Coordinates of C-alpha atoms in Angstrom, one line a residue:
M354 CA 85.9 193.7 -127.5
L355 CA 88.2 192.5 -129.4
C356 CA 91.5 194.6 -130.1
L357 CA 92.0 195.2 -133.7
S358 CA 95.8 195.6 -133.6
R359 CA 96.3 193.1 -131.4
Y360 CA 93.8 190.4 -133.2
V361 CA 94.3 191.2 -137.1
C362 CA 97.1 193.8 -137.7
E363 CA 99.3 192.8 -135.2
P364 CA 100.0 189.1 -136.1
L365 CA 99.5 190.3 -140.4
N366 CA 102.2 192.8 -139.4
R367 CA 104.6 190.2 -137.5
F368 CA 103.9 187.1 -140.2
F369 CA 104.7 189.3 -142.9
R370 CA 107.7 191.2 -141.0
Q371 CA 108.5 187.5 -140.8
K372 CA 108.7 185.9 -144.3
S373 CA 110.0 189.6 -145.6
W374 CA 107.2 189.9 -147.2
W375 CA 105.7 193.3 -146.8
T376 CA 106.7 195.3 -149.9
T377 CA 109.0 198.9 -148.8
L378 CA 106.8 200.6 -151.2
G379 CA 105.6 204.0 -149.4
C380 CA 102.9 204.4 -152.0
V381 CA 101.5 201.3 -150.8
C382 CA 99.1 203.3 -148.7
S383 CA 97.6 206.1 -150.5
L384 CA 97.4 203.0 -153.4
L385 CA 94.7 200.9 -151.1
G386 CA 91.8 202.3 -154.5
A387 CA 94.1 201.2 -156.7
C388 CA 94.5 197.2 -156.3
R389 CA 92.2 195.0 -158.1
A390 CA 88.8 196.5 -157.0
Q391 CA 89.5 199.3 -159.4
A392 CA 87.7 199.2 -162.9
T393 CA 90.9 198.9 -165.2
L394 CA 93.4 196.3 -164.7
P395 CA 96.8 197.4 -164.9
E396 CA 97.6 195.1 -167.9
E397 CA 94.8 197.1 -169.7
I398 CA 96.5 200.0 -169.5
A399 CA 99.8 199.1 -170.2
L400 CA 97.7 197.9 -173.5
Q401 CA 96.8 201.8 -173.6
A402 CA 100.4 202.5 -173.4
L403 CA 100.9 199.9 -176.8
Q404 CA 98.4 201.0 -178.6
A405 CA 99.6 204.7 -178.0
W406 CA 103.8 203.5 -178.5
N407 CA 101.8 202.5 -182.4
R408 CA 100.6 205.2 -182.9
G409 CA 103.6 207.1 -182.0
T410 CA 102.2 209.4 -179.4
V411 CA 105.2 208.3 -176.7
K412 CA 104.5 210.5 -173.7
Q413 CA 101.0 209.6 -173.7
A414 CA 101.9 205.8 -173.6
V415 CA 105.2 206.0 -171.4
Q416 CA 102.3 208.2 -169.0
R417 CA 99.9 205.0 -169.4
L418 CA 102.8 202.7 -168.5
K419 CA 103.9 205.2 -165.1
V420 CA 100.0 204.6 -164.1
A421 CA 99.9 200.6 -164.7
F422 CA 103.6 200.2 -162.7
A423 CA 101.9 202.0 -159.5
Q424 CA 99.0 200.4 -159.6
N425 CA 101.4 197.0 -160.5
P426 CA 104.7 197.8 -158.7
G427 CA 107.9 195.4 -160.4
D428 CA 105.9 193.8 -162.3
P429 CA 108.3 191.2 -164.9
E430 CA 105.7 192.0 -168.0
L431 CA 105.6 195.5 -167.3
L432 CA 109.0 196.3 -167.1
D433 CA 110.0 194.0 -170.2
I434 CA 107.8 196.5 -171.7
Y435 CA 109.6 199.3 -170.2
G436 CA 112.7 197.8 -171.8
A437 CA 111.8 197.3 -174.8
M438 CA 111.6 200.7 -174.6
V439 CA 114.4 202.2 -173.7
L440 CA 116.0 199.6 -176.2
C441 CA 114.3 201.9 -179.4
A442 CA 115.6 204.4 -177.0
N443 CA 119.2 203.3 -177.5
R444 CA 119.5 203.4 -174.0
F445 CA 120.8 200.0 -173.5
E446 CA 121.8 199.8 -170.5
E447 CA 118.9 200.3 -168.3
A448 CA 117.2 198.2 -171.1
K449 CA 119.9 195.8 -169.8
A450 CA 119.0 196.8 -165.6
L451 CA 114.6 196.1 -166.8
F452 CA 114.7 193.1 -168.5
G453 CA 117.6 191.7 -166.3
A454 CA 114.9 192.5 -163.2
A455 CA 111.8 190.3 -165.2
L456 CA 114.8 188.2 -165.6
Q457 CA 115.1 187.6 -161.8
K458 CA 111.4 186.5 -161.3
D459 CA 111.3 184.3 -163.8
P460 CA 114.2 183.0 -165.7
Q461 CA 111.9 181.9 -168.2
D462 CA 109.9 184.9 -168.8
P463 CA 110.5 184.6 -172.9
V464 CA 109.9 188.4 -173.7
A465 CA 112.6 189.0 -171.5
L466 CA 114.8 186.7 -173.0
Y467 CA 113.9 187.9 -176.9
G468 CA 115.1 191.2 -175.0
S469 CA 118.0 190.2 -173.3
G470 CA 118.7 188.7 -176.9
L471 CA 118.3 192.1 -178.3
L472 CA 120.9 193.7 -176.1
H473 CA 123.4 191.2 -177.7
L474 CA 122.2 191.6 -181.3
A475 CA 123.3 195.9 -180.6
R476 CA 126.6 194.7 -178.7
G477 CA 127.5 192.6 -181.9
E478 CA 127.3 189.2 -180.3
S479 CA 125.0 187.3 -182.3
A480 CA 126.0 183.7 -181.0
R481 CA 124.9 184.7 -177.4
A482 CA 121.5 187.0 -179.1
L483 CA 120.8 183.6 -181.1
Q484 CA 121.0 181.4 -177.8
D485 CA 118.8 184.0 -175.7
F486 CA 116.2 183.9 -179.2
S487 CA 116.6 179.7 -179.3
L488 CA 115.6 180.1 -174.9
A489 CA 112.9 182.9 -175.5
E490 CA 110.9 180.6 -178.0
A491 CA 111.6 177.3 -176.1
A492 CA 109.5 179.1 -173.5
G493 CA 106.5 179.8 -175.5
G494 CA 107.4 183.6 -176.9
D495 CA 106.4 184.7 -180.4
R496 CA 107.8 181.9 -182.6
T497 CA 107.4 184.1 -186.0
V498 CA 109.2 187.1 -183.9
L499 CA 111.9 184.8 -182.4
E500 CA 112.4 183.1 -186.2
T501 CA 113.1 186.6 -187.8
A502 CA 115.5 187.9 -184.5
K503 CA 117.2 184.2 -185.2
L504 CA 117.6 184.8 -188.9
Y505 CA 118.9 188.4 -188.7
A506 CA 121.3 186.9 -186.0
Q507 CA 122.7 184.5 -188.2
W508 CA 122.1 187.3 -191.1
P509 CA 124.0 187.4 -194.2
K510 CA 124.7 183.9 -193.6
D511 CA 121.5 182.8 -194.8
T512 CA 118.8 184.5 -196.0
S513 CA 116.6 181.5 -197.6
R514 CA 114.9 180.4 -194.4
Q515 CA 112.0 182.7 -193.4
P516 CA 108.8 181.1 -191.1
A517 CA 106.2 179.3 -191.7
M518 CA 103.4 181.6 -191.7
P519 CA 104.9 185.6 -190.9
T520 CA 103.3 188.7 -191.1
E521 CA 103.5 191.2 -193.0
E522 CA 105.8 192.8 -190.8
E523 CA 108.2 189.7 -190.9
Q524 CA 107.5 189.4 -194.5
N525 CA 109.7 193.3 -194.7
A526 CA 112.1 191.9 -192.6
I527 CA 113.0 189.0 -194.3
L528 CA 113.0 191.7 -197.8
A529 CA 115.6 193.4 -196.5
M530 CA 117.8 190.9 -195.3
K531 CA 117.5 189.5 -198.7
G532 CA 118.1 193.1 -200.4
M533 CA 121.3 193.8 -197.9
A534 CA 123.1 190.6 -198.4
D535 CA 122.2 190.9 -202.1
Y536 CA 123.8 194.4 -201.9
R537 CA 127.0 193.3 -199.7
L538 CA 127.4 190.9 -202.7
G539 CA 127.2 193.1 -205.2
A540 CA 124.3 191.4 -207.1
V541 CA 122.7 194.7 -207.6
K542 CA 119.9 193.8 -209.7
E543 CA 118.6 191.2 -207.6
A544 CA 119.7 194.3 -205.0
Q545 CA 117.7 197.5 -206.0
A546 CA 114.4 194.8 -207.4
E547 CA 113.9 193.5 -203.3
L548 CA 114.7 196.8 -201.5
K549 CA 113.1 198.7 -203.7
A550 CA 109.9 196.1 -203.8
L551 CA 110.2 196.7 -199.8
M552 CA 109.8 200.5 -199.9
K553 CA 106.7 199.9 -201.6
R554 CA 105.4 198.0 -198.6
L555 CA 106.8 199.8 -195.8
P556 CA 104.6 202.7 -193.7
E557 CA 104.9 205.6 -195.8
Q558 CA 107.4 203.6 -198.7
G559 CA 109.7 204.2 -195.6
L560 CA 109.7 207.8 -195.0
V561 CA 108.9 206.9 -191.4
N562 CA 110.2 204.3 -189.2
P563 CA 108.1 202.1 -187.4
P564 CA 108.6 202.4 -183.1
A565 CA 110.7 199.4 -183.3
P566 CA 113.9 198.3 -183.0
L567 CA 115.0 198.9 -186.0
M568 CA 118.1 196.4 -188.5
T569 CA 120.6 198.6 -189.1
F570 CA 122.6 195.6 -191.6
H571 CA 126.1 197.3 -190.2
P572 CA 128.8 195.3 -188.8
N573 CA 129.2 197.7 -185.6
H574 CA 126.2 198.7 -185.2
P575 CA 124.0 196.1 -186.5
L576 CA 121.0 197.2 -183.9
N577 CA 119.4 200.8 -183.8
G578 CA 116.2 202.3 -182.8
E579 CA 114.8 206.3 -183.3
V580 CA 112.6 207.0 -180.3
E581 CA 112.9 210.1 -178.5
L582 CA 111.8 209.1 -174.6
P583 CA 111.2 211.6 -172.1
I584 CA 113.9 211.0 -169.0
A585 CA 113.3 207.8 -167.8
F586 CA 111.1 207.5 -164.9
H587 CA 111.8 205.8 -161.8
T588 CA 110.7 202.5 -162.0
P589 CA 110.0 200.2 -159.3
A590 CA 112.0 197.2 -160.7
M591 CA 114.6 199.5 -159.6
Q592 CA 114.2 198.6 -156.5
N593 CA 114.9 196.0 -154.0
E594 CA 111.2 195.7 -153.7
K595 CA 109.4 192.2 -151.3
G596 CA 106.5 191.1 -152.1
V597 CA 104.7 187.6 -151.5
R598 CA 105.0 184.7 -154.6
G599 CA 103.6 181.2 -154.6
V600 CA 101.2 179.7 -151.6
V601 CA 101.8 181.5 -148.4
T602 CA 99.9 180.7 -144.9
L603 CA 97.0 183.4 -143.8
R604 CA 96.6 183.2 -140.3
P605 CA 95.2 185.2 -137.6
E606 CA 98.3 184.6 -134.5
V607 CA 95.7 184.7 -131.4
V608 CA 92.3 184.0 -131.6
A609 CA 89.9 184.5 -129.0
P610 CA 87.8 182.5 -127.4
N611 CA 84.1 183.6 -128.5
V612 CA 85.5 183.2 -132.4
A613 CA 84.4 180.5 -134.5
Y614 CA 85.5 181.6 -137.9
V615 CA 87.7 183.5 -139.9
G616 CA 86.2 184.4 -143.2
Y617 CA 89.3 185.4 -146.2
D618 CA 88.5 188.2 -148.6
I619 CA 90.8 189.0 -151.6
D620 CA 89.9 193.0 -153.3
G621 CA 86.6 192.5 -151.8
K622 CA 85.8 189.6 -152.5
P623 CA 85.1 186.1 -150.4
L624 CA 88.1 183.3 -151.4
A625 CA 87.3 181.4 -147.8
L626 CA 85.9 180.8 -144.3
V627 CA 87.5 178.4 -141.9
G628 CA 86.4 177.2 -138.7
D629 CA 88.8 175.0 -137.5
P630 CA 91.7 176.3 -135.2
P631 CA 94.4 177.8 -136.5
Y632 CA 92.1 178.9 -138.4
S633 CA 94.9 179.3 -141.1
F634 CA 94.3 179.6 -144.6
S635 CA 96.3 178.8 -147.8
W636 CA 95.9 181.3 -150.5
D637 CA 98.2 180.7 -154.1
T638 CA 98.9 184.2 -154.8
R639 CA 99.4 183.0 -158.7
T640 CA 95.8 183.3 -158.7
V641 CA 95.8 186.5 -158.8
P642 CA 98.0 189.3 -161.3
N643 CA 101.2 190.2 -159.6
G644 CA 100.5 193.5 -158.2
L645 CA 98.4 195.4 -155.0
H646 CA 96.4 193.2 -153.5
R647 CA 93.9 194.1 -150.3
V648 CA 93.7 191.1 -147.5
A649 CA 90.8 191.0 -145.6
L650 CA 90.5 188.8 -142.4
S651 CA 86.9 188.5 -140.6
L652 CA 86.0 187.8 -137.4
Y653 CA 82.7 186.1 -136.4
D654 CA 80.8 183.7 -133.6
A655 CA 78.5 181.0 -133.3
N656 CA 75.8 183.0 -134.3
S657 CA 78.0 184.7 -137.5
N658 CA 77.7 187.8 -135.8
L659 CA 80.7 190.3 -137.5
L660 CA 83.3 190.7 -133.8
D661 CA 86.1 192.0 -136.1
R662 CA 87.7 193.2 -139.5
G663 CA 91.5 193.9 -140.2
E664 CA 93.0 194.5 -143.5
R665 CA 95.7 195.1 -145.6
I666 CA 97.6 195.8 -149.0
V667 CA 100.1 193.1 -150.3
H668 CA 102.6 192.5 -153.2
V669 CA 102.4 189.4 -155.3
I670 CA 105.2 189.1 -157.2
N671 CA 105.3 186.2 -158.8
G672 CA 107.2 185.3 -162.7
F673 CA 105.7 185.7 -165.9
S674 CA 105.1 182.6 -166.4
C675 CA 102.1 182.4 -163.6
H676 CA 100.6 185.7 -165.9
T677 CA 97.2 183.9 -167.0
G678 CA 93.5 185.2 -168.6
P679 CA 92.9 187.3 -171.6
A680 CA 94.2 190.8 -170.8
Q681 CA 97.6 189.0 -170.1
E682 CA 97.3 187.3 -174.1
R683 CA 96.1 190.2 -175.3
L684 CA 99.1 192.5 -173.4
R685 CA 101.8 189.5 -175.1
A686 CA 100.1 189.5 -178.5
A687 CA 100.1 193.3 -179.0
F688 CA 103.9 193.0 -177.3
W689 CA 105.1 190.6 -180.0
G690 CA 103.1 192.8 -182.3
T691 CA 105.2 195.8 -181.2
F692 CA 108.9 195.2 -181.1
G693 CA 109.6 192.4 -183.2
L694 CA 112.6 193.5 -185.6
Q695 CA 112.0 196.2 -188.0
P696 CA 114.0 197.1 -190.8
D697 CA 115.6 200.6 -190.5
A698 CA 113.8 201.9 -193.8
S699 CA 117.1 204.5 -193.9
A700 CA 120.1 201.5 -193.9
C701 CA 117.7 200.3 -197.5
A702 CA 117.3 203.7 -198.7
E703 CA 121.3 204.8 -198.8
A704 CA 122.1 201.2 -200.3
L705 CA 119.6 201.8 -203.0
G706 CA 121.3 205.3 -203.6
M707 CA 124.6 203.7 -203.6
L708 CA 123.9 201.3 -205.9
A709 CA 122.1 204.2 -208.0
Q710 CA 125.1 206.6 -207.6
S711 CA 127.7 203.3 -208.8
A712 CA 125.0 203.1 -212.0
G713 CA 125.5 206.7 -213.0
E714 CA 122.1 207.8 -212.0
R715 CA 122.7 211.3 -210.9
A716 CA 118.9 212.3 -210.1
E717 CA 118.2 209.3 -208.3
A718 CA 120.8 208.6 -205.5
R719 CA 120.0 212.0 -204.9
L720 CA 116.2 210.9 -204.6
W721 CA 117.6 208.0 -202.4
F722 CA 119.9 209.7 -200.6
T723 CA 117.3 212.3 -199.6
W724 CA 114.3 209.8 -198.4
A725 CA 117.3 207.8 -196.4
A726 CA 117.8 211.3 -194.5
A727 CA 113.9 211.6 -193.9
T728 CA 114.4 208.8 -190.6
Q729 CA 118.3 209.4 -190.4
P730 CA 119.6 213.0 -191.1
S731 CA 123.1 212.0 -190.5
A732 CA 126.2 214.1 -191.5
G733 CA 127.1 211.4 -193.4
I734 CA 123.9 211.3 -195.5
R735 CA 124.1 215.1 -195.7
A736 CA 127.6 214.8 -197.2
K737 CA 125.9 212.2 -199.5
L738 CA 123.2 214.7 -200.4
A739 CA 125.9 217.2 -200.9
A740 CA 127.3 215.9 -203.7
Y741 CA 124.0 216.5 -205.9
E742 CA 123.2 220.1 -204.5
A743 CA 124.3 222.9 -202.2
L744 CA 122.9 222.3 -199.2
D745 CA 124.1 225.9 -198.2
P746 CA 121.5 229.0 -199.1
K747 CA 122.7 232.7 -199.4
V748 CA 119.8 233.9 -197.1
P749 CA 118.8 231.8 -194.4
I750 CA 115.3 233.5 -193.9
C751 CA 112.8 236.0 -196.1
W752 CA 110.4 237.9 -195.1
A753 CA 110.1 240.3 -197.7
V754 CA 112.4 241.8 -201.2
Q755 CA 113.2 244.8 -200.8
T756 CA 112.5 246.3 -204.5
S757 CA 111.0 248.7 -206.2
Q758 CA 109.6 246.3 -209.0
K759 CA 105.3 246.1 -208.4
V760 CA 106.1 242.4 -207.5
I761 CA 104.3 239.6 -205.1
A762 CA 104.2 236.1 -204.2
L763 CA 101.1 234.4 -203.2
T764 CA 101.5 231.6 -200.9
F765 CA 99.5 228.9 -200.6
D766 CA 100.0 226.8 -197.3
D767 CA 98.7 223.8 -196.4
G768 CA 97.9 220.4 -198.5
P769 CA 97.2 219.0 -200.8
K770 CA 93.5 218.9 -200.3
P771 CA 91.3 217.2 -203.1
G772 CA 88.6 219.6 -204.1
V773 CA 89.8 222.9 -203.4
T774 CA 93.7 222.1 -204.8
E775 CA 92.1 222.0 -208.1
A776 CA 89.8 224.5 -207.7
L777 CA 92.8 227.0 -207.0
L778 CA 94.9 225.7 -209.7
D779 CA 92.1 226.0 -211.8
T780 CA 91.7 229.6 -211.2
L781 CA 95.2 230.6 -210.7
K782 CA 95.6 229.0 -214.4
R783 CA 92.5 231.0 -216.4
L784 CA 93.8 234.2 -214.3
G785 CA 97.4 233.6 -215.4
V786 CA 99.4 233.6 -212.1
K787 CA 101.7 232.2 -211.0
A788 CA 102.2 230.9 -207.1
T789 CA 104.0 228.7 -205.0
F790 CA 102.5 225.9 -202.6
F791 CA 104.1 225.5 -199.0
V792 CA 102.2 221.6 -199.3
I793 CA 102.4 219.1 -196.1
G794 CA 104.7 215.9 -196.9
Q795 CA 102.5 213.4 -195.5
H796 CA 99.6 214.5 -197.5
V797 CA 101.5 214.4 -200.8
M798 CA 102.4 211.1 -200.2
Q799 CA 98.3 210.6 -199.4
Y800 CA 97.5 212.0 -203.0
P801 CA 101.0 212.6 -205.2
D802 CA 99.1 212.8 -208.5
L803 CA 97.1 216.1 -206.8
T804 CA 100.7 217.0 -205.9
R805 CA 101.8 216.6 -210.0
Q806 CA 99.0 218.7 -210.8
I807 CA 100.5 221.6 -208.8
A808 CA 103.9 220.6 -210.8
K809 CA 102.9 220.6 -214.2
A810 CA 100.6 223.7 -213.6
G811 CA 104.0 226.1 -213.2
M812 CA 103.4 226.9 -209.0
E813 CA 106.3 226.7 -207.1
L814 CA 106.7 223.7 -204.5
A815 CA 107.9 224.1 -201.0
N816 CA 107.7 222.5 -197.4
H817 CA 105.4 222.5 -195.2
S818 CA 107.2 219.9 -192.8
F819 CA 105.6 215.7 -193.0
T820 CA 102.9 216.3 -190.3
H821 CA 102.1 220.2 -189.6
P822 CA 104.2 220.2 -186.0
N823 CA 104.9 223.1 -183.8
L824 CA 108.4 222.7 -184.9
K825 CA 110.0 224.3 -182.2
T826 CA 109.0 221.9 -179.5
L827 CA 110.7 218.7 -181.2
S828 CA 114.3 217.8 -180.9
P829 CA 117.2 219.3 -184.1
Q830 CA 116.3 215.5 -184.7
A831 CA 112.8 216.1 -185.7
I832 CA 113.2 218.5 -187.4
A833 CA 115.8 217.8 -189.3
Q834 CA 112.8 214.6 -190.4
Q835 CA 110.1 216.2 -190.6
L836 CA 112.3 218.4 -192.9
M837 CA 113.4 215.6 -195.1
A838 CA 110.4 213.6 -195.6
T839 CA 108.7 216.4 -197.3
Q840 CA 112.2 216.7 -199.3
A841 CA 111.5 213.4 -200.4
A842 CA 108.0 213.1 -200.8
V843 CA 107.7 215.5 -203.2
E844 CA 110.7 215.4 -204.8
W845 CA 109.4 211.7 -205.5
A846 CA 106.0 213.1 -206.4
T847 CA 107.5 215.9 -209.2
G848 CA 111.0 215.7 -209.5
Q849 CA 110.9 219.0 -207.7
V850 CA 113.8 220.3 -204.9
P851 CA 111.9 222.3 -202.6
R852 CA 114.3 225.0 -201.7
F853 CA 111.9 227.4 -198.8
L854 CA 110.6 225.8 -195.6
R855 CA 107.5 227.4 -194.0
P856 CA 107.1 226.5 -190.5
P857 CA 103.4 225.3 -189.2
G858 CA 102.6 228.1 -187.5
G859 CA 105.0 230.3 -188.2
D860 CA 106.4 229.0 -185.3
E861 CA 110.5 229.6 -185.5
N862 CA 113.7 229.8 -183.6
E863 CA 117.3 230.1 -184.0
K864 CA 117.3 226.3 -184.0
V865 CA 114.4 225.9 -186.7
E866 CA 116.6 227.9 -188.7
K867 CA 120.2 226.7 -188.4
I868 CA 118.8 222.9 -189.5
A869 CA 116.7 223.9 -192.1
H870 CA 119.8 225.8 -193.3
A871 CA 121.8 222.8 -193.0
W872 CA 119.6 221.3 -195.3
G873 CA 119.4 223.5 -197.6
L874 CA 116.1 225.2 -197.3
T875 CA 115.3 229.0 -196.5
L876 CA 112.6 229.9 -193.9
C877 CA 110.5 231.9 -195.8
M878 CA 108.2 233.6 -193.8
W879 CA 105.5 236.0 -195.1
T880 CA 104.6 240.1 -195.4
I881 CA 100.8 239.6 -195.6
D882 CA 99.0 236.7 -193.8
A883 CA 95.4 237.0 -195.3
Y884 CA 94.7 233.6 -192.3
D885 CA 91.5 235.6 -190.3
A886 CA 90.2 237.0 -193.5
E887 CA 90.2 234.0 -195.1
L888 CA 88.0 232.4 -191.9
V889 CA 85.1 235.8 -192.3
G890 CA 84.7 235.2 -196.8
S891 CA 86.3 236.0 -199.9
M892 CA 85.6 239.6 -200.0
E893 CA 87.0 240.3 -196.9
A894 CA 90.6 238.5 -197.5
A895 CA 90.5 240.2 -200.9
E896 CA 90.1 243.1 -199.8
H897 CA 93.0 242.5 -196.9
V898 CA 95.5 241.5 -199.5
A899 CA 95.1 244.6 -201.1
R900 CA 94.6 246.9 -198.7
A901 CA 97.7 245.9 -197.3
V902 CA 100.7 244.8 -200.1
R903 CA 103.9 246.3 -201.1
P904 CA 106.0 246.0 -203.9
G905 CA 107.9 243.4 -202.9
A906 CA 105.5 241.3 -200.7
I907 CA 105.3 237.8 -199.7
V908 CA 101.2 237.0 -199.2
L909 CA 99.9 233.9 -197.0
M910 CA 97.2 232.2 -197.5
H911 CA 95.7 228.7 -197.6
N912 CA 95.2 225.8 -199.8
G913 CA 91.9 224.1 -198.1
K914 CA 89.5 226.9 -198.3
M915 CA 86.7 227.2 -200.9
S916 CA 87.1 231.4 -199.5
T917 CA 90.4 231.6 -200.6
V918 CA 89.9 230.3 -204.0
Q919 CA 87.0 232.3 -204.7
A920 CA 88.7 235.4 -203.3
L921 CA 91.8 235.6 -205.9
P922 CA 89.9 236.8 -209.2
S923 CA 89.2 240.0 -207.1
L924 CA 92.3 240.0 -205.3
V925 CA 94.5 239.6 -208.8
R926 CA 92.5 241.7 -211.6
T927 CA 92.6 244.5 -208.4
L928 CA 96.5 244.1 -208.7
Q929 CA 96.6 243.9 -211.5
R930 CA 95.3 247.3 -212.4
R931 CA 97.5 248.6 -209.6
G932 CA 100.2 247.2 -212.1
Y933 CA 101.7 243.9 -210.6
T934 CA 102.9 241.5 -211.6
F935 CA 102.3 237.1 -209.6
V936 CA 105.6 235.3 -209.4
T937 CA 107.1 232.7 -207.7
L938 CA 109.5 232.6 -204.8
S939 CA 111.7 231.9 -206.5
Q940 CA 112.0 234.4 -209.6
L941 CA 111.0 236.7 -206.2
L942 CA 114.1 236.5 -204.3
Q943 CA 116.2 236.8 -208.0
M944 CA 114.4 240.4 -208.3
G945 CA 116.0 241.7 -204.7
R946 CA 117.7 242.1 -201.2
S947 CA 116.1 239.5 -198.9
Q948 CA 114.0 241.1 -196.1
T949 CA 115.3 239.1 -193.0
T950 CA 113.5 240.4 -190.7
P951 CA 109.4 240.8 -189.7
I952 CA 107.4 243.1 -191.5
H953 CA 104.9 244.3 -189.0
L954 CA 101.8 243.7 -189.9
Q955 CA 99.1 242.2 -187.9
R956 CA 96.5 240.2 -188.7
G957 CA 94.1 242.0 -189.8
E958 CA 95.4 245.0 -190.9

């Protein structure tokens, strides 16, 4: 009877020890089921991470990348992807370590060379950046992305050249370079035309920057990123991991006399059957992707009876250039499509604001500075805005108004929503009622004409965030971006400048209140919430509000349900018979002192 540890495992252990090829990762044994026998390859998981990244779900992207790292520790392509992600979060030292680790594995890794060039660019080292971009192109990197990067490394010296067949993203980058170069040269008309054309081409017309390296066109910090990453995870790249690379020889060190054949399997797939002593096999590890693989040896007698079998997990760590196959090609294409240089919309909007200011166009200048604040709500942009409007509301938060006058404010959250909003406006017009609409910025950009109808009907427009998140869970920067993107959208569509913010779901705290106040917004909550009654039906909604109303009340309803529209005639006529008048929020706050603490009315009361 053969001793398994002696004839199979021990020789392999000795072999890997001698060659220093056994990985030091402590999780290897737990990853026996995570090798190439699994249905989802690490490359496919990494592709899912990039797809999540492009959707803006950064947390999910990082989680998927962690899964890929667990299956394929230290893989240069994964190092490159995570390096680009942390670079987009302005964590340049982490990015440097990750790209450096990838280049140690393969000095010709085009993605890592590109990343190295971006880091040099971030430090203002244009010549070094240009050199790295050229090396990346020579190593097979995406020519269009790298030509654009080389152009920016030389900006503003030469803006006449452009890639032969630029994608839409590269066209945006080139248009931005031309516009910002003309802005610096004082070519006002040319700069305005180019930058305005650019803003129309950008996603959400530049109210949201992509999760990519951003060209700021600033001499001291030419590169920026706005992504907020979770706390860094400890990648295998940060360890001095060991593994196998290139061609390695596998063989059992001791073979019993009755052994006639030795079979070799990789990840459960037969690789070779050797019948001649010393039963060795040369395995080219470049034929498999980097990562963890199961190597098995099977010993047979002359009658093909299995005598013994042993297996081991090995870590393949070849360089970037050794990766081949459809999965790798899809992943590389996704990388270049994700992390090419993009114009910083804030920088371009700020330039347009300065050009308008120089021309004495105050309203246009204020709009462009608001636009700039949507992606980069910095102190500098705030100071520029403060020159045009007071950003210090006297009332930080309002739940109702203390007044003896029979006045109330109807407010409608969400929307604009085609079909419902028109019906709501028609009903309010027929009843002779003015109200306040808390709109979602993204919907405003999608339906600007419908938003203009709200304004033309004499209604007040207010801020309900850009994408309707829970503001309490966001960082201060992200909160300000949500608010200012909606401010810009409403002002662009209607000319109105919202003065009130209602946090989605009413989720507010001191942080939200402080940021809203800093940008000139008063938090407006409510006295009566009709949401639950709206869900039941129009009669219930009308009765609920009429029962709870009081002078100075703020009524929360929704711009999205036909039951709300149907409830209005009964509600308005009932309250008008009681002597109530309907006003906008701005009008209401002029009629008494604001109630800054909640009115304790529960839903359904």
